[in-house]
CSV table of C-alpha atoms in Angstrom, one decimal:
chain,number,residue,atom,x,y,z
A,3,MET,CA,140.2,-39.6,123.9
A,4,ARG,CA,136.9,-40.5,124.4
A,5,PRO,CA,135.9,-41.2,128.0
A,6,GLN,CA,135.1,-45.4,128.1
A,7,MET,CA,131.2,-46.0,129.5
A,8,THR,CA,131.2,-47.5,132.4
A,9,LEU,CA,128.4,-50.1,133.5
A,10,LEU,CA,125.8,-47.4,134.8
A,11,ASP,CA,126.0,-45.3,131.5
A,12,VAL,CA,125.2,-48.2,129.4
A,13,LEU,CA,122.2,-49.1,132.7
A,14,TYR,CA,121.1,-45.5,132.6
A,15,ASN,CA,121.1,-45.5,128.8
A,16,LEU,CA,119.4,-48.4,127.8
A,17,PHE,CA,116.9,-47.6,130.9
A,18,GLY,CA,116.6,-44.5,128.9
A,19,PHE,CA,115.9,-46.2,126.0
A,20,LEU,CA,113.1,-48.5,127.7
A,21,VAL,CA,111.2,-46.1,128.6
A,22,PHE,CA,110.9,-43.3,125.9
A,23,GLY,CA,110.3,-46.9,123.9
A,24,PHE,CA,107.3,-47.5,126.7
A,25,TYR,CA,106.6,-44.3,126.0
A,26,ALA,CA,106.2,-44.5,122.1
A,27,LEU,CA,104.3,-47.4,122.1
A,28,LEU,CA,102.0,-46.0,124.7
A,29,VAL,CA,101.0,-42.8,122.7
A,30,VAL,CA,100.7,-45.0,119.4
A,31,GLY,CA,98.8,-47.8,121.3
A,32,VAL,CA,96.2,-44.7,122.3
A,33,VAL,CA,95.6,-42.9,118.3
A,34,LEU,CA,95.5,-46.3,116.8
A,35,ARG,CA,92.6,-46.5,119.8
A,36,VAL,CA,91.4,-43.2,119.2
A,37,ILE,CA,91.1,-44.0,115.3
A,38,MET,CA,89.6,-47.7,116.1
A,39,LYS,CA,86.9,-46.2,118.4
A,40,ARG,CA,85.4,-44.5,115.1
A,41,ARG,CA,83.7,-42.1,117.4
A,42,PRO,CA,82.2,-38.5,115.8
A,43,ILE,CA,85.0,-37.5,113.8
A,44,GLY,CA,85.0,-33.5,115.5
A,45,VAL,CA,85.6,-36.1,118.7
A,46,SER,CA,88.5,-38.1,117.2
A,47,LEU,CA,90.8,-35.2,115.7
A,48,ALA,CA,90.5,-32.8,119.2
A,49,TRP,CA,91.6,-36.3,121.3
A,50,LEU,CA,94.2,-36.8,118.6
A,51,ALA,CA,95.3,-32.8,118.1
A,52,LEU,CA,95.1,-33.0,122.1
A,53,ILE,CA,97.4,-36.0,122.2
A,54,LEU,CA,100.1,-35.1,119.6
A,55,ALA,CA,100.4,-31.5,120.6
A,56,ILE,CA,101.6,-32.1,124.3
A,57,PRO,CA,101.4,-36.0,124.5
A,58,VAL,CA,101.2,-36.7,128.5
A,59,VAL,CA,98.6,-34.6,128.8
A,60,GLY,CA,96.9,-35.7,125.9
A,61,VAL,CA,97.2,-39.2,126.9
A,62,SER,CA,96.9,-39.1,130.1
A,63,ALA,CA,93.6,-37.9,130.3
A,64,TYR,CA,92.4,-39.9,127.2
A,65,LEU,CA,93.4,-43.2,129.6
A,66,ILE,CA,91.6,-41.3,132.9
A,67,LEU,CA,88.5,-39.7,129.8
A,68,GLY,CA,88.9,-40.5,127.4
A,69,GLU,CA,85.7,-44.2,127.1
A,70,ILE,CA,82.8,-44.7,128.9
A,71,ARG,CA,83.9,-47.2,131.4
A,72,LEU,CA,81.2,-47.7,134.5
A,73,GLY,CA,82.9,-50.7,135.7
A,74,ARG,CA,82.4,-54.6,135.7
A,75,ARG,CA,79.7,-54.3,138.6
A,76,ARG,CA,77.7,-52.2,136.6
A,77,ALA,CA,77.6,-53.0,133.9
A,78,LYS,CA,76.9,-56.0,134.8
A,79,LEU,CA,73.9,-55.1,136.8
A,80,ALA,CA,72.7,-53.7,133.8
A,81,GLN,CA,72.6,-56.4,131.6
A,82,ALA,CA,70.4,-58.1,134.4
A,83,MET,CA,68.1,-55.3,135.2
A,84,TYR,CA,67.2,-54.7,131.7
A,85,ARG,CA,64.8,-57.4,131.6
A,86,PRO,CA,62.7,-57.4,134.5
A,87,TYR,CA,61.9,-53.9,134.2
A,88,ILE,CA,60.7,-53.7,130.5
A,89,ASN,CA,58.9,-56.5,131.7
A,90,TRP,CA,57.5,-54.8,134.9
A,91,LEU,CA,56.5,-51.1,132.5
A,92,GLN,CA,54.3,-53.4,129.8
A,93,ASN,CA,53.0,-54.9,132.7
A,94,LEU,CA,52.4,-51.5,134.0
A,95,VAL,CA,51.0,-50.2,130.7
A,96,ALA,CA,49.0,-53.4,130.5
A,97,GLY,CA,47.2,-52.6,133.9
A,98,PHE,CA,45.2,-49.4,132.9
A,99,PRO,CA,42.2,-49.0,130.7
A,100,HIS,CA,42.4,-47.3,127.4
A,101,GLN,CA,46.3,-47.5,127.5
A,102,PRO,CA,48.5,-47.1,125.7
A,103,VAL,CA,47.1,-43.7,124.4
A,104,ILE,CA,47.0,-42.4,120.8
A,105,PRO,CA,50.0,-40.2,120.3
A,106,SER,CA,49.3,-36.4,118.6
A,107,PRO,CA,50.2,-37.1,114.6
A,108,LYS,CA,53.1,-34.1,115.7
A,109,ALA,CA,54.2,-36.4,118.8
A,110,ASN,CA,54.2,-39.7,116.7
A,111,PRO,CA,57.5,-40.4,115.3
A,112,LEU,CA,59.4,-39.5,118.5
A,113,VAL,CA,57.1,-41.2,120.7
A,114,ALA,CA,58.0,-44.0,118.1
A,115,LEU,CA,60.8,-43.5,118.5
A,116,ILE,CA,61.3,-43.8,122.2
A,117,GLN,CA,59.1,-46.4,122.6
A,118,SER,CA,60.9,-47.8,120.4
A,119,ARG,CA,65.0,-46.8,121.5
A,120,LEU,CA,63.5,-47.3,125.3
A,121,GLY,CA,60.5,-49.0,126.2
A,122,MET,CA,59.4,-46.1,127.8
A,123,PRO,CA,55.4,-45.5,126.8
A,124,LEU,CA,53.9,-42.7,126.6
A,125,LEU,CA,50.6,-42.1,128.8
A,126,GLY,CA,48.0,-40.1,129.2
A,127,GLY,CA,45.4,-39.5,132.4
A,128,ASN,CA,48.5,-37.2,133.7
A,129,ARG,CA,48.8,-33.6,135.5
A,130,VAL,CA,51.2,-31.8,135.3
A,131,THR,CA,51.9,-28.2,136.5
A,132,LEU,CA,54.6,-26.1,135.4
A,133,LEU,CA,56.7,-24.1,138.2
A,134,SER,CA,59.2,-21.2,137.5
A,135,GLU,CA,59.3,-19.5,140.8
A,136,PRO,CA,62.0,-21.1,143.3
A,137,GLU,CA,60.2,-20.1,146.7
A,138,THR,CA,56.6,-22.2,144.8
A,139,ILE,CA,59.0,-25.1,144.2
A,140,LEU,CA,60.8,-25.3,147.2
A,141,ASP,CA,57.5,-24.8,149.3
A,142,GLN,CA,55.6,-27.2,147.5
A,143,LEU,CA,58.2,-30.1,147.9
A,144,ILE,CA,58.3,-29.5,151.0
A,145,ALA,CA,54.5,-29.4,151.4
A,146,ASP,CA,54.2,-33.0,149.8
A,147,ILE,CA,57.2,-34.7,151.9
A,148,GLN,CA,55.0,-33.2,155.6
A,149,GLN,CA,51.8,-34.9,153.9
A,150,ALA,CA,53.9,-38.2,153.0
A,151,THR,CA,52.7,-41.8,154.1
A,152,ILE,CA,54.8,-44.3,152.3
A,153,SER,CA,57.7,-43.1,150.9
A,154,CYS,CA,60.0,-40.2,149.2
A,155,TYR,CA,62.9,-40.9,147.2
A,156,LEU,CA,65.3,-37.2,145.7
A,157,GLU,CA,67.5,-37.8,143.6
A,158,PHE,CA,70.1,-34.8,142.8
A,159,TYR,CA,73.8,-33.3,140.6
A,160,ILE,CA,73.6,-31.0,144.0
A,161,TRP,CA,72.2,-30.5,146.9
A,162,GLN,CA,73.7,-27.6,148.8
A,163,GLU,CA,72.9,-26.7,151.8
A,164,GLY,CA,71.9,-23.4,153.1
A,165,GLY,CA,68.2,-21.2,153.6
A,166,ARG,CA,64.8,-23.1,152.2
A,167,ALA,CA,67.5,-26.5,150.8
A,168,ASP,CA,67.4,-27.3,154.6
A,169,ALA,CA,64.1,-27.6,155.5
A,170,VAL,CA,63.3,-29.3,152.8
A,171,ALA,CA,66.2,-32.1,154.8
A,172,GLU,CA,64.6,-31.5,157.7
A,173,ALA,CA,60.9,-32.1,156.4
A,174,LEU,CA,62.8,-35.6,155.4
A,175,ILE,CA,63.7,-36.2,158.8
A,176,GLN,CA,60.0,-35.9,160.2
A,177,ALA,CA,58.6,-38.0,157.3
A,178,VAL,CA,61.1,-40.8,158.7
A,179,ARG,CA,60.0,-40.2,162.1
A,180,ARG,CA,56.3,-41.1,160.7
A,181,GLY,CA,57.2,-44.0,159.6
A,182,VAL,CA,57.9,-43.5,155.9
A,183,ASP,CA,61.0,-44.3,153.5
A,184,CYS,CA,63.1,-41.7,152.6
A,185,ARG,CA,65.9,-42.5,150.7
A,186,ILE,CA,68.4,-39.9,148.2
A,187,LEU,CA,70.8,-40.8,145.3
A,188,LEU,CA,73.3,-37.5,145.0
A,189,ASP,CA,76.0,-37.4,142.4
A,190,SER,CA,79.7,-37.3,143.8
A,191,VAL,CA,80.9,-34.6,142.3
A,192,GLY,CA,77.4,-31.8,142.0
A,193,SER,CA,76.9,-32.7,145.9
A,194,ALA,CA,81.2,-32.6,147.3
A,195,GLU,CA,80.4,-29.8,149.0
A,196,PHE,CA,77.5,-31.2,150.8
A,197,PHE,CA,79.1,-34.6,152.0
A,198,ASP,CA,81.3,-32.5,153.6
A,199,THR,CA,79.0,-30.9,156.2
A,200,GLY,CA,77.1,-31.8,158.8
A,201,TRP,CA,74.0,-32.6,157.4
A,202,PRO,CA,74.0,-36.1,155.6
A,203,TRP,CA,75.6,-37.6,159.6
A,204,ARG,CA,71.6,-35.9,160.6
A,205,LEU,CA,69.8,-37.3,158.1
A,206,ARG,CA,71.6,-40.9,158.0
A,207,ASP,CA,71.2,-40.4,162.3
A,208,ALA,CA,67.5,-40.1,162.0
A,209,GLY,CA,66.9,-43.0,159.4
A,210,VAL,CA,67.2,-41.4,155.3
A,211,ARG,CA,69.6,-43.5,153.5
A,212,ILE,CA,71.8,-41.1,151.4
A,213,VAL,CA,73.9,-42.6,148.5
A,214,GLU,CA,76.4,-40.8,147.6
A,215,VAL,CA,76.0,-42.1,142.9
A,216,LEU,CA,79.7,-42.7,140.7
A,217,PRO,CA,82.3,-41.5,143.9
A,218,VAL,CA,85.2,-40.4,142.9
A,219,LYS,CA,88.6,-41.7,143.6
A,220,THR,CA,91.7,-42.4,142.4
A,221,TRP,CA,92.1,-45.7,142.3
A,222,ARG,CA,88.7,-46.2,140.2
A,223,MET,CA,90.4,-44.2,137.6
A,224,PRO,CA,91.8,-47.0,135.3
A,225,LEU,CA,88.6,-48.9,135.8
A,226,HIS,CA,85.7,-45.9,135.9
A,227,ARG,CA,85.7,-42.8,133.8
A,228,GLN,CA,85.4,-40.1,136.7
A,229,ASP,CA,83.6,-37.6,134.9
A,230,LEU,CA,80.3,-39.9,134.3
A,231,ARG,CA,77.2,-37.9,135.9
A,232,MET,CA,74.1,-38.5,137.5
A,233,HIS,CA,72.8,-34.8,136.4
A,234,ARG,CA,69.0,-35.9,137.0
A,235,LYS,CA,66.7,-34.0,139.3
A,236,LEU,CA,64.5,-36.7,140.5
A,237,VAL,CA,61.6,-36.5,143.5
A,238,ILE,CA,58.7,-39.6,143.6
A,239,ILE,CA,56.4,-39.3,147.4
A,240,ASP,CA,54.2,-41.9,147.7
A,241,GLU,CA,54.5,-42.8,144.8
A,242,GLN,CA,52.0,-40.7,143.3
A,243,ILE,CA,54.0,-37.5,142.7
A,244,ALA,CA,57.2,-36.8,140.8
A,245,TYR,CA,59.1,-33.4,140.2
A,246,THR,CA,61.9,-33.3,137.6
A,247,GLY,CA,63.3,-30.4,135.6
A,248,SER,CA,66.2,-28.3,135.6
A,249,MET,CA,66.0,-27.7,139.5
A,250,ASN,CA,69.2,-28.7,141.9
A,251,LEU,CA,68.4,-28.8,145.0
A,252,VAL,CA,69.7,-25.5,146.4
A,253,ASP,CA,68.5,-22.4,147.6
A,254,PRO,CA,68.7,-20.6,144.5
A,255,GLU,CA,68.9,-17.0,146.9
A,256,LEU,CA,72.7,-19.2,148.1
A,257,PHE,CA,73.4,-20.6,145.7
A,258,LYS,CA,77.1,-19.9,143.4
A,259,GLN,CA,76.2,-16.0,144.5
A,260,SER,CA,80.2,-15.6,144.3
A,261,SER,CA,80.2,-16.5,140.8
A,262,GLY,CA,78.5,-13.1,139.7
A,263,VAL,CA,76.0,-14.7,137.1
A,264,GLY,CA,73.0,-13.6,139.4
A,265,GLN,CA,70.2,-15.7,140.8
A,266,TRP,CA,69.9,-19.3,138.6
A,267,ILE,CA,66.5,-19.4,136.4
A,268,ASP,CA,64.6,-22.9,137.4
A,269,VAL,CA,62.0,-24.8,136.6
A,270,MET,CA,59.9,-28.6,137.7
A,271,VAL,CA,57.1,-30.1,136.8
A,272,ARG,CA,54.9,-31.1,139.3
A,273,VAL,CA,53.4,-34.7,137.6
A,274,MET,CA,50.7,-36.5,139.3
A,275,GLY,CA,49.1,-39.5,137.8
A,276,PRO,CA,50.4,-42.6,135.7
A,277,VAL,CA,53.6,-41.4,134.0
A,278,VAL,CA,54.6,-40.8,138.2
A,279,SER,CA,55.0,-44.7,138.0
A,280,VAL,CA,57.7,-44.9,135.2
A,281,MET,CA,59.3,-42.0,137.3
A,282,TRP,CA,59.1,-44.4,140.7
A,283,SER,CA,60.9,-47.0,138.1
A,284,LEU,CA,63.0,-44.6,136.6
A,285,PHE,CA,64.4,-44.0,140.9
A,286,VAL,CA,64.4,-47.5,141.7
A,287,ARG,CA,66.7,-48.4,138.8
A,288,ASP,CA,69.3,-46.3,140.0
A,289,TRP,CA,69.0,-46.8,143.3
A,290,GLU,CA,69.6,-51.3,142.4
A,291,MET,CA,72.7,-49.7,140.2
A,292,GLU,CA,74.1,-47.8,143.1
A,293,THR,CA,73.3,-50.5,145.7
A,294,GLY,CA,72.3,-54.5,144.5
A,295,GLU,CA,69.2,-53.6,146.5
A,296,ARG,CA,65.8,-53.6,144.3
A,297,LEU,CA,62.8,-52.4,145.2
A,298,LEU,CA,60.8,-52.5,142.2
A,299,ASP,CA,59.5,-55.6,143.3
A,300,ALA,CA,59.2,-54.7,146.8
A,301,ARG,CA,56.2,-54.6,147.8
A,302,PRO,CA,52.7,-54.6,145.4
A,303,HIS,CA,52.5,-51.3,143.1
A,304,GLU,CA,49.6,-49.4,143.2
A,305,PRO,CA,49.5,-46.4,140.8
A,306,GLU,CA,47.6,-43.5,140.2
A,307,TYR,CA,45.2,-42.7,137.6
A,308,TRP,CA,42.4,-40.6,136.3
A,309,VAL,CA,39.4,-41.7,133.2
A,310,GLU,CA,39.5,-38.1,132.6
A,311,LYS,CA,41.6,-36.7,130.0
A,312,GLY,CA,45.0,-35.3,131.4
A,313,HIS,CA,48.4,-34.5,130.2
A,314,HIS,CA,50.2,-36.9,127.4
A,315,VAL,CA,53.5,-37.8,128.8
A,316,GLN,CA,56.9,-40.0,128.1
A,317,LEU,CA,59.9,-40.3,130.3
A,318,ILE,CA,62.9,-40.3,128.5
A,319,PRO,CA,66.3,-41.8,130.6
A,320,SER,CA,69.3,-41.3,128.5
A,321,GLY,CA,73.5,-41.7,129.8
A,322,PRO,CA,75.7,-44.1,129.3
A,323,PHE,CA,74.2,-47.3,128.7
A,324,VAL,CA,72.4,-49.4,126.0
A,325,GLY,CA,70.1,-46.8,123.9
A,326,GLY,CA,70.5,-44.4,127.0
A,327,ASP,CA,72.3,-41.7,124.0
A,328,CYS,CA,68.5,-41.2,121.1
A,329,ILE,CA,68.6,-38.3,123.3
A,330,GLN,CA,70.8,-36.5,120.6
A,331,GLN,CA,68.4,-38.6,117.6
A,332,ILE,CA,65.3,-37.4,119.9
A,333,LEU,CA,66.3,-34.1,119.8
A,334,LEU,CA,67.6,-34.2,116.1
A,335,GLN,CA,64.0,-35.4,114.8
A,336,ALA,CA,62.1,-32.9,117.2
A,337,ILE,CA,63.8,-30.3,115.2
A,338,TYR,CA,63.0,-31.3,111.4
A,339,GLN,CA,60.0,-32.4,112.1
A,340,ALA,CA,58.9,-28.4,113.2
A,341,GLU,CA,57.2,-26.4,110.4
A,342,HIS,CA,56.4,-23.5,112.3
A,343,SER,CA,58.4,-22.2,115.3
A,344,LEU,CA,61.1,-23.9,117.1
A,345,VAL,CA,61.6,-22.8,120.8
A,346,LEU,CA,65.0,-23.8,123.0
A,347,THR,CA,66.4,-22.6,125.7
A,348,THR,CA,69.9,-23.9,127.8
A,349,PRO,CA,71.9,-22.5,130.2
A,350,TYR,CA,75.1,-24.7,128.6
A,351,PHE,CA,75.2,-24.5,124.2
A,352,VAL,CA,78.0,-26.3,122.5
A,353,PRO,CA,76.0,-28.4,120.5
A,354,ASP,CA,77.5,-31.1,117.7
A,355,ASP,CA,77.9,-30.3,113.3
A,356,PRO,CA,74.3,-32.4,113.5
A,357,LEU,CA,72.2,-30.4,115.9
A,358,VAL,CA,73.6,-27.3,114.7
A,359,ALA,CA,72.9,-27.9,111.0
A,360,ALA,CA,69.5,-28.9,112.6
A,361,LEU,CA,69.2,-25.7,113.5
A,362,GLN,CA,70.1,-23.9,109.8
A,363,SER,CA,68.3,-26.1,108.0
A,364,ALA,CA,64.9,-25.7,110.4
A,365,ALA,CA,65.8,-21.4,110.2
A,366,ALA,CA,66.3,-21.8,105.8
A,367,ARG,CA,62.5,-23.6,105.3
A,368,GLY,CA,60.9,-20.6,107.1
A,369,VAL,CA,60.8,-22.3,111.0
A,370,LEU,CA,60.5,-19.5,113.2
A,371,VAL,CA,64.1,-20.2,115.5
A,372,GLN,CA,64.4,-18.9,119.0
A,373,LEU,CA,67.1,-19.9,121.2
A,374,ILE,CA,67.5,-18.3,124.6
A,375,ILE,CA,70.8,-18.1,126.5
A,376,PRO,CA,72.1,-16.8,129.3
A,377,GLU,CA,74.3,-13.8,129.5
A,378,ARG,CA,76.3,-14.9,131.9
A,379,ASN,CA,77.8,-18.2,132.2
A,380,ASP,CA,79.6,-19.4,135.0
A,381,SER,CA,81.8,-21.1,133.4
A,382,ARG,CA,84.7,-19.5,130.4
A,383,MET,CA,85.0,-21.9,128.8
A,384,VAL,CA,82.0,-23.4,127.4
A,385,SER,CA,81.5,-19.6,127.4
A,386,PHE,CA,83.9,-19.5,124.5
A,387,ALA,CA,83.7,-22.2,123.1
A,388,CYS,CA,79.2,-21.2,122.8
A,389,ASN,CA,80.1,-18.3,121.9
A,390,ALA,CA,81.5,-20.4,118.5
A,391,PHE,CA,78.4,-21.1,117.3
A,392,LEU,CA,76.8,-18.0,117.1
A,393,GLU,CA,77.6,-15.8,114.1
A,394,GLU,CA,76.8,-19.0,111.6
A,395,LEU,CA,72.9,-19.8,113.6
A,396,LEU,CA,72.8,-15.7,113.2
A,397,ALA,CA,73.6,-15.8,109.4
A,398,ALA,CA,71.3,-18.9,109.2
A,399,GLY,CA,68.3,-16.6,110.7
A,400,VAL,CA,68.3,-17.7,113.8
A,401,GLU,CA,67.1,-15.3,116.8
A,402,ILE,CA,69.4,-15.8,119.2
A,403,TYR,CA,68.4,-14.0,122.9
A,404,ARG,CA,70.4,-13.4,126.0
A,405,PHE,CA,68.8,-13.1,129.5
A,406,ARG,CA,69.9,-11.0,130.9
A,407,LYS,CA,68.7,-11.4,134.8
A,408,GLY,CA,70.2,-14.4,135.9
A,409,LEU,CA,71.9,-17.8,135.1
A,410,LEU,CA,68.5,-18.7,133.4
A,411,HIS,CA,69.4,-22.4,133.7
A,412,THR,CA,66.4,-24.2,132.4
A,413,LYS,CA,66.1,-26.8,129.3
A,414,SER,CA,64.2,-27.3,127.1
A,415,VAL,CA,62.0,-27.4,123.7
A,416,LEU,CA,59.1,-25.9,122.3
A,417,VAL,CA,58.3,-27.8,118.7
A,418,ASP,CA,55.2,-26.0,116.6
A,419,ASP,CA,53.4,-24.7,120.3
A,420,GLU,CA,52.4,-28.0,120.5
A,421,ILE,CA,55.3,-30.3,121.8
A,422,ALA,CA,57.5,-29.8,124.6
A,423,LEU,CA,60.1,-30.9,126.0
A,424,ILE,CA,61.8,-30.3,129.4
A,425,GLY,CA,64.4,-31.9,132.0
A,426,THR,CA,67.7,-32.0,132.4
A,427,VAL,CA,69.4,-32.1,129.3
A,428,ASN,CA,71.7,-28.3,128.1
A,429,LEU,CA,72.4,-28.4,124.5
A,430,ASP,CA,76.0,-29.7,124.6
A,431,ARG,CA,78.2,-33.2,124.8
A,432,ARG,CA,78.4,-34.3,128.2
A,433,SER,CA,74.1,-34.1,128.6
A,434,LEU,CA,73.8,-35.4,125.1
A,435,TRP,CA,76.4,-38.7,124.7
A,436,LEU,CA,77.8,-39.0,128.7
A,437,ASN,CA,75.4,-37.6,131.6
A,438,PHE,CA,72.7,-39.9,133.1
A,439,GLU,CA,69.4,-37.0,132.9
A,440,SER,CA,66.0,-37.1,132.7
A,441,THR,CA,63.8,-35.4,130.1
A,442,LEU,CA,60.0,-35.4,129.4
A,443,LEU,CA,58.5,-35.3,126.1
A,444,ILE,CA,54.7,-33.5,126.9
A,445,ASP,CA,52.1,-34.2,123.9
A,446,ASP,CA,49.7,-31.6,125.3
A,447,TYR,CA,49.0,-27.7,124.1
A,448,SER,CA,47.8,-26.3,127.3
A,449,PHE,CA,50.8,-27.5,128.7
A,450,ALA,CA,53.0,-26.7,125.9
A,451,THR,CA,50.6,-23.1,126.0
A,452,MET,CA,52.1,-22.6,129.2
A,453,LEU,CA,55.4,-23.1,128.7
A,454,LYS,CA,55.2,-21.4,125.4
A,455,GLY,CA,54.3,-18.4,128.3
A,456,LEU,CA,57.4,-18.6,130.1
A,457,GLN,CA,59.7,-18.5,127.0
A,458,GLN,CA,58.6,-15.4,125.9
A,459,ASP,CA,59.1,-13.7,129.7
A,460,TYR,CA,62.8,-15.2,129.1
A,461,ILE,CA,62.8,-13.2,125.8
A,462,GLN,CA,61.0,-10.1,127.3
A,463,GLN,CA,64.2,-10.2,129.6
A,464,GLY,CA,66.8,-11.0,127.3
A,465,LYS,CA,68.5,-8.8,124.6
A,466,ARG,CA,68.3,-10.1,120.9
A,467,LEU,CA,72.2,-10.9,119.4
A,468,ARG,CA,72.5,-8.8,116.2
A,469,LEU,CA,74.6,-10.2,113.9
A,470,THR,CA,76.0,-6.7,112.8
A,471,GLU,CA,76.9,-6.2,116.5
A,472,TRP,CA,78.0,-9.7,116.9
A,473,ARG,CA,81.0,-8.9,114.5
A,474,GLU,CA,82.2,-6.2,115.4
A,475,ARG,CA,83.8,-8.3,118.4
A,476,SER,CA,87.7,-8.2,119.3
A,477,TRP,CA,90.1,-10.5,117.3
A,478,ILE,CA,91.1,-11.7,120.7
A,479,GLN,CA,87.1,-12.5,121.9
A,480,ARG,CA,87.2,-14.0,118.0
A,481,MET,CA,91.0,-16.6,118.7
A,482,LEU,CA,90.2,-17.5,122.3
A,483,GLU,CA,86.3,-18.9,121.4
A,484,ASN,CA,88.0,-20.6,118.2
A,485,VAL,CA,90.7,-22.3,120.4
A,486,PHE,CA,87.7,-23.2,122.6
A,487,TYR,CA,85.8,-24.2,119.6
A,488,LEU,CA,88.8,-26.7,118.1
A,489,PHE,CA,88.4,-28.8,121.9
A,490,SER,CA,84.0,-28.1,122.4
A,491,PRO,CA,83.5,-32.4,121.3
A,492,LEU,CA,86.1,-32.5,124.9
A,493,LEU,CA,84.4,-30.1,126.4
């Protein structure tokens, strides 16, 4: 005889049915959302696989990380800021004699694409210095801050206390005491450890304004995607000197020494000339996005310009904003127009299908394609995902070198020994689609020659990967590579 169900049993079963129904509807709704977004097929399939294989993890991850959400306030600010900044750039160019400059035939398609998508001008009369030694970079930066009389604006993904980085902070404190306007933008995730030290308080007490960019808070997860990061490395001093490149505000002798990858190898470019004004406008745009304070028209802006011949430079800001995803198009355009040689350096190589196809196509038409990556990486997942792409590139004729003297962190592209792209962008989906980044296009043979010499030094300090040797790796390594390859669109 079956026992009769009590009212409590009925309510319990009804509650379970409602919970299951809600959960099923949530999974179906998220699946439909992924399908309707019409993103690259690999990205959509990776999300669908994760959602259907591990629904609780997959749905939670997608709701937190699946879509680009900068928040309503930032969206409104971005819309309000667009036209004033474009007008400011147009007035800037009109104020220079002999501007805009004529790009070289090789650079012309890239310059036109950047101008069309981002409104960024190619400007001549610049002096660009390639700095590749960390001591030289930090010493020069400190010296420039010590000479500042108007402003020091710094924007970094990572600031880590210790060593020469502390000397930079002390120089800023001294600058504020001289009446210099000092402001710092630091990414919330990259500089999380720095915000837990006493330095932010010391700097603020001295008068330096520090802003935590894209703060990570649990309550913000439904409204803001938490892994959208400010990855730029940008310094503007007195609106006449600027730096950008791959180096964070750290002392490489101390930075991540416990990770077992050796010292990080970076470059920065020091710029003087008209393009500094454009780089200055990028910082003040980022400042306004975070604080709502407009510095663009705060005081008369008097950029520096030299009549004599100098480097032709164009700034390429990128990120999750309208037009900011064109960095992938720029990179593909640069690869497809290569005729003789193509050299790429990156610490994190997790490309999408179009980038892999472009590199294979370049090698197939006889271009010498050389990819330089670190032998050891600080991210195991990224390392396995990277390795999954190497065999097909080696088979296509791409030369791959694994740098052995530390973690090569330089991000650069050199096309036909003539055009250089250098900045903060890694050759992975995160840099191409999610992070706020900055890159310089330098249309100048003399600078390209300097960059070529540095890249060849990297090659000399690396080991060339051979296809026959690479195919002999263990099946366990192959399996792990293929597993992480499936999820490479999400890394």
